[in-house]
mmCIF file of C-alpha atoms in Angstrom:
data_model
loop_
_atom_site.group_PDB
_atom_site.id
_atom_site.type_symbol
_atom_site.label_atom_id
_atom_site.label_comp_id
_atom_site.label_asym_id
_atom_site.label_seq_id
_atom_site.Cartn_x
_atom_site.Cartn_y
_atom_site.Cartn_z
ATOM 1 C CA MET A 98 -50.248 -4.168 180.820
ATOM 2 C CA LYS A 99 -52.835 -4.865 182.428
ATOM 3 C CA LEU A 100 -55.062 -1.795 180.180
ATOM 4 C CA PHE A 101 -53.472 -3.934 176.918
ATOM 5 C CA VAL A 102 -55.196 -6.914 177.731
ATOM 6 C CA CYS A 103 -58.248 -5.398 179.360
ATOM 7 C CA LEU A 104 -58.291 -3.498 175.573
ATOM 8 C CA ILE A 105 -58.061 -6.897 173.955
ATOM 9 C CA GLY A 106 -60.725 -8.349 176.088
ATOM 10 C CA CYS A 107 -62.993 -5.263 175.248
ATOM 11 C CA LEU A 108 -62.649 -6.370 171.501
ATOM 12 C CA ILE A 109 -62.975 -9.960 171.844
ATOM 13 C CA PHE A 110 -66.812 -9.512 173.938
ATOM 14 C CA PHE A 111 -68.052 -6.712 172.080
ATOM 15 C CA GLY A 112 -67.027 -8.872 168.729
ATOM 16 C CA GLN A 113 -68.747 -11.829 169.908
ATOM 17 C CA ILE A 114 -72.167 -9.377 170.767
ATOM 18 C CA TYR A 115 -71.963 -7.365 167.346
ATOM 19 C CA SER A 116 -70.444 -10.201 165.012
ATOM 20 C CA GLN A 117 -73.131 -10.953 162.726
ATOM 21 C CA GLU A 118 -73.352 -12.935 159.004
ATOM 22 C CA TYR A 119 -74.626 -11.749 156.052
ATOM 23 C CA ARG A 120 -77.055 -13.197 153.433
ATOM 24 C CA SER A 121 -75.676 -12.097 150.422
ATOM 25 C CA ALA A 122 -74.070 -8.976 149.159
ATOM 26 C CA PHE A 123 -73.902 -6.854 145.626
ATOM 27 C CA GLY A 124 -71.637 -4.518 144.267
ATOM 28 C CA ILE A 125 -68.905 -3.666 141.751
ATOM 29 C CA LYS A 126 -65.598 -5.275 141.134
ATOM 30 C CA SER A 127 -63.095 -4.149 139.231
ATOM 31 C CA GLY A 128 -59.348 -5.315 138.431
ATOM 32 C CA TYR A 129 -56.916 -6.692 136.342
ATOM 33 C CA PRO A 130 -57.047 -6.926 133.316
ATOM 34 C CA GLY A 131 -59.567 -3.977 132.823
ATOM 35 C CA PHE A 132 -62.612 -4.732 133.813
ATOM 36 C CA ILE A 133 -65.333 -3.586 135.785
ATOM 37 C CA GLY A 134 -68.642 -5.122 136.640
ATOM 38 C CA LEU A 135 -71.982 -5.860 138.980
ATOM 39 C CA ASP A 136 -70.874 -8.643 141.596
ATOM 40 C CA PHE A 137 -73.293 -11.213 143.793
ATOM 41 C CA LYS A 138 -71.931 -12.904 146.451
ATOM 42 C CA LYS A 139 -74.194 -15.601 148.243
ATOM 43 C CA PRO A 140 -72.852 -17.681 151.334
ATOM 44 C CA LEU A 141 -73.565 -21.156 151.281
ATOM 45 C CA GLY A 142 -75.035 -23.691 153.998
ATOM 46 C CA GLU A 143 -75.136 -22.304 157.572
ATOM 47 C CA GLU A 144 -71.841 -22.225 158.466
ATOM 48 C CA LYS A 145 -71.228 -19.921 155.549
ATOM 49 C CA ARG A 146 -67.731 -20.959 155.334
ATOM 50 C CA SER A 147 -67.933 -21.712 151.291
ATOM 51 C CA ALA A 148 -69.950 -18.852 148.906
ATOM 52 C CA LEU A 149 -70.914 -18.266 145.755
ATOM 53 C CA GLU A 150 -69.786 -15.477 143.393
ATOM 54 C CA LEU A 151 -71.360 -14.043 140.059
ATOM 55 C CA MET A 152 -69.881 -11.144 138.160
ATOM 56 C CA ALA A 153 -71.036 -9.702 135.055
ATOM 57 C CA GLY A 154 -69.166 -6.931 133.281
ATOM 58 C CA THR A 155 -67.583 -5.182 130.536
ATOM 59 C CA ASN A 156 -64.232 -3.995 130.257
ATOM 60 C CA PHE A 157 -62.724 -0.233 129.630
ATOM 61 C CA ASP A 158 -59.749 -0.949 127.370
ATOM 62 C CA SER A 159 -60.592 0.363 123.576
ATOM 63 C CA ASP A 160 -57.922 -1.705 121.839
ATOM 64 C CA ASN A 161 -59.516 -5.076 123.543
ATOM 65 C CA ARG A 162 -63.274 -4.911 123.892
ATOM 66 C CA PHE A 163 -65.012 -7.775 125.449
ATOM 67 C CA ILE A 164 -68.417 -8.623 127.956
ATOM 68 C CA CYS A 165 -68.055 -11.287 130.372
ATOM 69 C CA GLY A 166 -69.653 -13.775 133.116
ATOM 70 C CA GLN A 167 -67.372 -15.255 135.827
ATOM 71 C CA LEU A 168 -68.869 -17.382 138.432
ATOM 72 C CA GLN A 169 -66.804 -18.380 141.456
ATOM 73 C CA TYR A 170 -66.310 -20.676 144.222
ATOM 74 C CA GLN A 171 -65.073 -19.622 147.795
ATOM 75 C CA ARG A 172 -63.662 -20.902 150.879
ATOM 76 C CA ASP A 173 -63.801 -18.599 153.208
ATOM 77 C CA LYS A 174 -62.022 -18.451 157.084
ATOM 78 C CA GLN A 175 -61.944 -16.205 159.754
ATOM 79 C CA ILE A 176 -58.591 -14.462 160.985
ATOM 80 C CA GLY A 177 -57.972 -14.605 164.159
ATOM 81 C CA PHE A 178 -60.625 -15.388 166.575
ATOM 82 C CA ASN A 179 -64.240 -13.561 166.366
ATOM 83 C CA SER A 180 -62.475 -11.320 163.622
ATOM 84 C CA ASP A 181 -63.932 -9.438 160.887
ATOM 85 C CA TYR A 182 -61.729 -10.151 158.469
ATOM 86 C CA TYR A 183 -61.701 -12.748 156.301
ATOM 87 C CA PHE A 184 -59.197 -14.258 153.558
ATOM 88 C CA TYR A 185 -60.926 -17.121 151.183
ATOM 89 C CA TYR A 186 -59.733 -18.694 148.436
ATOM 90 C CA GLY A 187 -61.070 -20.879 145.273
ATOM 91 C CA LEU A 188 -61.673 -20.802 142.072
ATOM 92 C CA GLY A 189 -63.930 -20.711 139.039
ATOM 93 C CA PRO A 190 -64.708 -20.467 135.141
ATOM 94 C CA THR A 191 -64.747 -16.835 133.326
ATOM 95 C CA VAL A 192 -66.309 -16.532 129.515
ATOM 96 C CA GLN A 193 -65.675 -13.507 127.695
ATOM 97 C CA TYR A 194 -67.315 -12.229 124.150
ATOM 98 C CA TYR A 195 -64.380 -10.115 122.853
ATOM 99 C CA THR A 196 -66.014 -7.635 120.316
ATOM 100 C CA SER A 197 -62.230 -6.394 118.667
ATOM 101 C CA GLY A 198 -58.979 -7.204 120.261
ATOM 102 C CA GLY A 199 -57.727 -10.376 122.818
ATOM 103 C CA TYR A 200 -55.219 -9.772 124.425
ATOM 104 C CA ILE A 201 -53.003 -12.044 122.688
ATOM 105 C CA SER A 202 -49.515 -11.267 121.905
ATOM 106 C CA ASP A 203 -48.350 -14.247 119.371
ATOM 107 C CA SER A 204 -48.646 -12.708 116.038
ATOM 108 C CA SER A 205 -49.826 -16.503 115.331
ATOM 109 C CA LEU A 206 -52.499 -16.386 117.582
ATOM 110 C CA VAL A 207 -53.922 -13.238 115.952
ATOM 111 C CA ALA A 208 -57.492 -12.699 117.775
ATOM 112 C CA THR A 209 -59.807 -10.299 116.214
ATOM 113 C CA GLY A 210 -63.024 -11.001 118.919
ATOM 114 C CA GLY A 211 -64.469 -13.995 119.937
ATOM 115 C CA LEU A 212 -65.147 -16.339 122.703
ATOM 116 C CA HIS A 213 -62.607 -16.494 125.474
ATOM 117 C CA THR A 214 -62.458 -18.665 128.138
ATOM 118 C CA LYS A 215 -60.309 -18.997 131.167
ATOM 119 C CA ILE A 216 -60.745 -20.928 134.753
ATOM 120 C CA ASP A 217 -59.307 -18.875 137.647
ATOM 121 C CA VAL A 218 -57.754 -19.662 140.982
ATOM 122 C CA PHE A 219 -57.002 -16.963 143.365
ATOM 123 C CA LEU A 220 -56.692 -15.697 147.175
ATOM 124 C CA GLY A 221 -58.265 -13.249 148.630
ATOM 125 C CA PHE A 222 -58.560 -10.672 151.944
ATOM 126 C CA GLU A 223 -62.261 -9.757 152.690
ATOM 127 C CA LEU A 224 -63.523 -7.010 155.212
ATOM 128 C CA ILE A 225 -67.253 -7.646 156.504
ATOM 129 C CA GLN A 226 -68.008 -4.015 158.539
ATOM 130 C CA PRO A 227 -69.933 -5.373 161.863
ATOM 131 C CA ASN A 228 -73.143 -4.035 162.361
ATOM 132 C CA GLY A 229 -72.969 -2.646 159.045
ATOM 133 C CA LYS A 230 -73.329 -3.310 154.926
ATOM 134 C CA LEU A 231 -69.939 -2.267 153.511
ATOM 135 C CA ASN A 232 -67.835 -5.316 152.341
ATOM 136 C CA LEU A 233 -64.550 -5.087 150.933
ATOM 137 C CA ALA A 234 -62.271 -7.534 149.072
ATOM 138 C CA ALA A 235 -59.450 -7.693 147.202
ATOM 139 C CA ASP A 236 -57.680 -11.049 145.441
ATOM 140 C CA ILE A 237 -55.061 -11.850 143.386
ATOM 141 C CA GLY A 238 -54.434 -15.244 141.633
ATOM 142 C CA PRO A 239 -53.374 -16.994 138.291
ATOM 143 C CA ALA A 240 -56.119 -17.275 134.706
ATOM 144 C CA LEU A 241 -55.439 -20.152 132.986
ATOM 145 C CA TYR A 242 -57.517 -19.391 129.542
ATOM 146 C CA LEU A 243 -58.400 -22.188 127.338
ATOM 147 C CA LEU A 244 -59.724 -20.738 124.367
ATOM 148 C CA PRO A 245 -58.978 -19.837 121.927
ATOM 149 C CA ALA A 246 -55.346 -20.317 122.809
ATOM 150 C CA PHE A 247 -53.816 -21.994 125.929
ATOM 151 C CA ARG A 248 -51.874 -19.335 128.093
ATOM 152 C CA PHE A 249 -51.518 -17.932 131.430
ATOM 153 C CA GLY A 250 -52.202 -14.855 132.603
ATOM 154 C CA ILE A 251 -52.453 -12.999 136.562
ATOM 155 C CA GLN A 252 -55.078 -10.667 137.742
ATOM 156 C CA PHE A 253 -56.157 -8.739 140.574
ATOM 157 C CA ASN A 254 -59.462 -7.501 141.253
ATOM 158 C CA VAL A 255 -61.523 -5.428 144.083
ATOM 159 C CA ALA A 256 -64.657 -5.624 145.237
ATOM 160 C CA ILE A 257 -66.715 -3.046 146.992
ATOM 161 C CA ARG A 258 -70.782 -4.716 147.800
ATOM 162 C CA LEU A 259 -73.405 -3.514 149.973
ATOM 163 C CA ALA A 260 -74.620 -6.218 152.430
ATOM 164 C CA ARG A 261 -78.073 -7.858 153.551
ATOM 165 C CA ARG A 262 -77.786 -8.942 156.953
ATOM 166 C CA ASP A 263 -79.513 -12.133 158.497
#
């Protein structure tokens, strides 16, 4: 028991010494429904409890080809005392331009391309490597499609980014 308490104390102490925030992070993001893109995340404010994330990319489904842009506003919350693990939640718009398909299964709403818009709501988990540059994140949530047809969807994403430290 003494060893366990000592180990926890050391982890907290060294965590306080080595924990750092990052200024920005750049990497790749991928997920369902089938896309990959370049991803940029920028913490906001002095306390860095919120962030903006910008993603631009394309998909890898030959039947539903699109290019997209996504902007997300996130609120971050540290898990535990002085931890490198965070959960985050937020929302943001996504604009997709389909050159073919459109993921619409209702035959009365068949789309052969064009502009699609949606609002994403998400809850995620993030690991910020202490004294390192690696930033890993995963999130899941519903998507509310607005154009060309009102509908609901689900999405999940993973991101791997390199962080720029203070």
